[in-house]
PDB file of C-alpha atoms in Angstrom:
ATOM      1  CA  UNK A 262       0.000   0.000   0.000  1.00 68.00           C
ATOM      2  CA  UNK A 263       1.482   3.330  -1.079  1.00 79.00           C
ATOM      3  CA  UNK A 264       1.698   6.222   1.358  1.00 86.00           C
ATOM      4  CA  UNK A 265       0.800   9.735   0.252  1.00 90.00           C
ATOM      5  CA  UNK A 266       1.032  12.716   2.572  1.00 93.00           C
ATOM      6  CA  UNK A 267      -0.649  16.106   2.357  1.00 93.00           C
ATOM      7  CA  UNK A 268       0.073  19.208   4.419  1.00 94.00           C
ATOM      8  CA  UNK A 269      -3.246  20.805   5.449  1.00 93.00           C
ATOM      9  CA  UNK A 270      -3.044  24.358   6.837  1.00 94.00           C
ATOM     10  CA  UNK A 271      -5.691  25.145   9.462  1.00 94.00           C
ATOM     11  CA  UNK A 272      -7.721  28.246   8.574  1.00 94.00           C
ATOM     12  CA  UNK A 273      -9.066  31.014  10.807  1.00 93.00           C
ATOM     13  CA  UNK A 274     -12.258  29.072  11.531  1.00 95.00           C
ATOM     14  CA  UNK A 275     -10.312  25.863  12.341  1.00 94.00           C
ATOM     15  CA  UNK A 276     -11.152  24.543   8.863  1.00 94.00           C
ATOM     16  CA  UNK A 277      -8.971  22.537   6.531  1.00 93.00           C
ATOM     17  CA  UNK A 278      -9.310  21.982   2.789  1.00 93.00           C
ATOM     18  CA  UNK A 279      -8.914  18.429   1.525  1.00 93.00           C
ATOM     19  CA  UNK A 280      -6.810  18.432  -1.661  1.00 94.00           C
ATOM     20  CA  UNK A 281      -8.568  17.103  -4.763  1.00 94.00           C
ATOM     21  CA  UNK A 282      -5.950  14.342  -5.135  1.00 93.00           C
ATOM     22  CA  UNK A 283      -6.750  13.110  -1.577  1.00 91.00           C
ATOM     23  CA  UNK A 284     -10.471  13.228  -2.368  1.00 90.00           C
ATOM     24  CA  UNK A 285      -9.841  11.175  -5.477  1.00 90.00           C
ATOM     25  CA  UNK A 286      -7.629   8.613  -3.704  1.00 89.00           C
ATOM     26  CA  UNK A 287     -10.294   8.101  -1.001  1.00 87.00           C
ATOM     27  CA  UNK A 288     -13.254   8.207  -3.429  1.00 87.00           C
ATOM     28  CA  UNK A 289     -14.743  11.102  -1.458  1.00 88.00           C
ATOM     29  CA  UNK A 290     -17.257  13.610  -2.792  1.00 89.00           C
ATOM     30  CA  UNK A 291     -18.609  16.925  -1.551  1.00 90.00           C
ATOM     31  CA  UNK A 292     -21.012  16.267   1.327  1.00 88.00           C
ATOM     32  CA  UNK A 293     -19.402  12.977   2.375  1.00 88.00           C
ATOM     33  CA  UNK A 294     -18.362  12.588   6.016  1.00 88.00           C
ATOM     34  CA  UNK A 295     -14.926  11.994   7.491  1.00 91.00           C
ATOM     35  CA  UNK A 296     -14.217  10.354  10.813  1.00 89.00           C
ATOM     36  CA  UNK A 297     -11.451  12.056  12.846  1.00 92.00           C
ATOM     37  CA  UNK A 298      -9.769   9.627  15.196  1.00 92.00           C
ATOM     38  CA  UNK A 299      -7.085  10.649  17.696  1.00 94.00           C
ATOM     39  CA  UNK A 300      -4.587   7.820  18.253  1.00 93.00           C
ATOM     40  CA  UNK A 301      -1.939   8.873  20.755  1.00 93.00           C
ATOM     41  CA  UNK A 302      -0.432  12.024  19.273  1.00 93.00           C
ATOM     42  CA  UNK A 303      -1.711  11.349  15.746  1.00 92.00           C
ATOM     43  CA  UNK A 304      -4.890  12.387  13.949  1.00 91.00           C
ATOM     44  CA  UNK A 305      -6.333   9.814  11.566  1.00 90.00           C
ATOM     45  CA  UNK A 306      -8.979  10.842   9.021  1.00 89.00           C
ATOM     46  CA  UNK A 307     -11.075   8.065   7.516  1.00 89.00           C
ATOM     47  CA  UNK A 308     -14.112   8.098   5.267  1.00 88.00           C
ATOM     48  CA  UNK A 309     -17.197   7.637   7.447  1.00 86.00           C
ATOM     49  CA  UNK A 310     -19.648   5.101   6.122  1.00 79.00           C
ATOM     50  CA  UNK A 311     -23.303   5.086   7.096  1.00 78.00           C
ATOM     51  CA  UNK A 312     -25.162   1.824   6.789  1.00 74.00           C
ATOM     52  CA  UNK A 313     -28.906   1.361   7.134  1.00 75.00           C
ATOM     53  CA  UNK A 314     -29.787  -0.839  10.112  1.00 72.00           C
ATOM     54  CA  UNK A 315     -31.451  -3.461   7.966  1.00 75.00           C
ATOM     55  CA  UNK A 316     -28.198  -3.807   5.969  1.00 79.00           C
ATOM     56  CA  UNK A 317     -26.044  -4.587   9.040  1.00 78.00           C
ATOM     57  CA  UNK A 318     -24.887  -8.171   9.609  1.00 81.00           C
ATOM     58  CA  UNK A 319     -27.144  -9.885  12.154  1.00 84.00           C
ATOM     59  CA  UNK A 320     -24.466 -10.275  14.876  1.00 83.00           C
ATOM     60  CA  UNK A 321     -23.516  -6.595  14.593  1.00 79.00           C
ATOM     61  CA  UNK A 322     -27.201  -5.576  14.672  1.00 77.00           C
ATOM     62  CA  UNK A 323     -27.690  -7.602  17.881  1.00 79.00           C
ATOM     63  CA  UNK A 324     -24.678  -5.879  19.449  1.00 77.00           C
ATOM     64  CA  UNK A 325     -26.050  -2.419  18.596  1.00 73.00           C
ATOM     65  CA  UNK A 326     -29.627  -3.230  19.600  1.00 74.00           C
ATOM     66  CA  UNK A 327     -28.392  -4.406  23.011  1.00 74.00           C
ATOM     67  CA  UNK A 328     -27.233  -0.824  23.592  1.00 70.00           C
ATOM     68  CA  UNK A 329     -30.653   0.653  22.786  1.00 69.00           C
ATOM     69  CA  UNK A 330     -33.254   1.456  25.400  1.00 64.00           C
ATOM     70  CA  UNK A 331     -33.263   2.761  28.927  1.00 62.00           C
ATOM     71  CA  UNK A 332     -30.096   2.678  30.974  1.00 65.00           C
ATOM     72  CA  UNK A 333     -30.008   2.394  34.750  1.00 66.00           C
ATOM     73  CA  UNK A 334     -28.629   5.934  34.903  1.00 69.00           C
ATOM     74  CA  UNK A 335     -31.336   7.474  32.686  1.00 71.00           C
ATOM     75  CA  UNK A 336     -33.847   9.827  34.297  1.00 74.00           C
ATOM     76  CA  UNK A 337     -36.906  11.446  32.710  1.00 77.00           C
ATOM     77  CA  UNK A 338     -36.325  14.941  31.339  1.00 76.00           C
ATOM     78  CA  UNK A 339     -38.795  16.578  33.755  1.00 81.00           C
ATOM     79  CA  UNK A 340     -36.977  14.998  36.715  1.00 82.00           C
ATOM     80  CA  UNK A 341     -33.674  16.260  35.320  1.00 79.00           C
ATOM     81  CA  UNK A 342     -35.019  19.833  35.085  1.00 82.00           C
ATOM     82  CA  UNK A 343     -36.449  19.580  38.613  1.00 86.00           C
ATOM     83  CA  UNK A 344     -33.030  18.511  39.880  1.00 86.00           C
ATOM     84  CA  UNK A 345     -31.299  21.340  37.997  1.00 84.00           C
ATOM     85  CA  UNK A 346     -33.815  23.846  39.400  1.00 87.00           C
ATOM     86  CA  UNK A 347     -33.323  22.475  42.930  1.00 89.00           C
ATOM     87  CA  UNK A 348     -29.534  22.793  42.610  1.00 89.00           C
ATOM     88  CA  UNK A 349     -29.858  26.345  41.237  1.00 88.00           C
ATOM     89  CA  UNK A 350     -32.088  27.376  44.152  1.00 90.00           C
ATOM     90  CA  UNK A 351     -29.663  25.790  46.622  1.00 90.00           C
ATOM     91  CA  UNK A 352     -26.724  27.688  45.070  1.00 88.00           C
ATOM     92  CA  UNK A 353     -28.689  30.964  45.190  1.00 87.00           C
ATOM     93  CA  UNK A 354     -29.577  30.359  48.853  1.00 87.00           C
ATOM     94  CA  UNK A 355     -25.936  29.692  49.711  1.00 88.00           C
ATOM     95  CA  UNK A 356     -24.851  32.812  47.836  1.00 85.00           C
ATOM     96  CA  UNK A 357     -27.387  34.936  49.759  1.00 84.00           C
ATOM     97  CA  UNK A 358     -26.180  33.477  53.054  1.00 85.00           C
ATOM     98  CA  UNK A 359     -22.559  34.165  52.131  1.00 83.00           C
ATOM     99  CA  UNK A 360     -23.427  37.757  51.214  1.00 80.00           C
ATOM    100  CA  UNK A 361     -25.336  38.180  54.499  1.00 77.00           C
ATOM    101  CA  UNK A 362     -22.392  36.879  56.529  1.00 75.00           C
ATOM    102  CA  UNK A 363     -20.030  39.105  54.573  1.00 75.00           C
ATOM    103  CA  UNK A 364     -22.277  42.150  55.127  1.00 75.00           C
ATOM    104  CA  UNK A 365     -22.557  41.415  58.867  1.00 73.00           C
ATOM    105  CA  UNK A 366     -18.779  41.043  59.154  1.00 75.00           C
ATOM    106  CA  UNK A 367     -18.262  44.300  57.280  1.00 75.00           C
ATOM    107  CA  UNK A 368     -20.753  46.105  59.561  1.00 75.00           C
ATOM    108  CA  UNK A 369     -19.015  44.731  62.657  1.00 75.00           C
ATOM    109  CA  UNK A 370     -15.646  45.883  61.289  1.00 76.00           C
ATOM    110  CA  UNK A 371     -17.068  49.329  60.564  1.00 78.00           C
ATOM    111  CA  UNK A 372     -18.544  49.595  64.101  1.00 77.00           C
ATOM    112  CA  UNK A 373     -15.218  48.519  65.606  1.00 75.00           C
ATOM    113  CA  UNK A 374     -13.349  51.069  63.482  1.00 74.00           C
ATOM    114  CA  UNK A 375     -15.814  53.785  64.501  1.00 78.00           C
ATOM    115  CA  UNK A 376     -15.374  52.843  68.178  1.00 72.00           C
ATOM    116  CA  UNK A 377     -11.578  53.000  67.831  1.00 69.00           C
ATOM    117  CA  UNK A 378     -11.826  56.398  66.131  1.00 70.00           C
ATOM    118  CA  UNK A 379     -14.133  57.676  68.876  1.00 68.00           C
ATOM    119  CA  UNK A 380     -11.791  56.352  71.578  1.00 68.00           C
ATOM    120  CA  UNK A 381      -8.811  57.958  69.839  1.00 67.00           C
ATOM    121  CA  UNK A 382     -10.708  61.226  69.528  1.00 66.00           C
ATOM    122  CA  UNK A 383     -11.511  61.161  73.290  1.00 63.00           C
ATOM    123  CA  UNK A 384      -7.846  60.461  74.159  1.00 63.00           C
ATOM    124  CA  UNK A 385      -6.703  63.230  71.825  1.00 62.00           C
ATOM    125  CA  UNK A 386      -9.007  65.812  73.413  1.00 58.00           C
TER     126      UNK A 386
END
């Protein structure tokens, strides 16, 4: 198998142009898909092939169909949004409490500073 290499500059929008010779060698056409695979420190581009389910070999179809359906970790969408809302409210409550503590500490510091200033003013007079 012959090896052919192409240097592909990355454009401003992180896009690359596939040279026509590479398209020809891989029998690719406009609109086809490529699969980008990262293997260690290498990027491997391969033509992506879509196959209708009814055209898959039976053993492969059984393997894929075993992955379909509900998983033990799946939750209904409404439950997910309820959980997100609950977490958001909890975070807001904690933020308000933190601000309240911070405000109280600042007020105490201001009162202490005022008391020190008043005491200093009395000593000065």
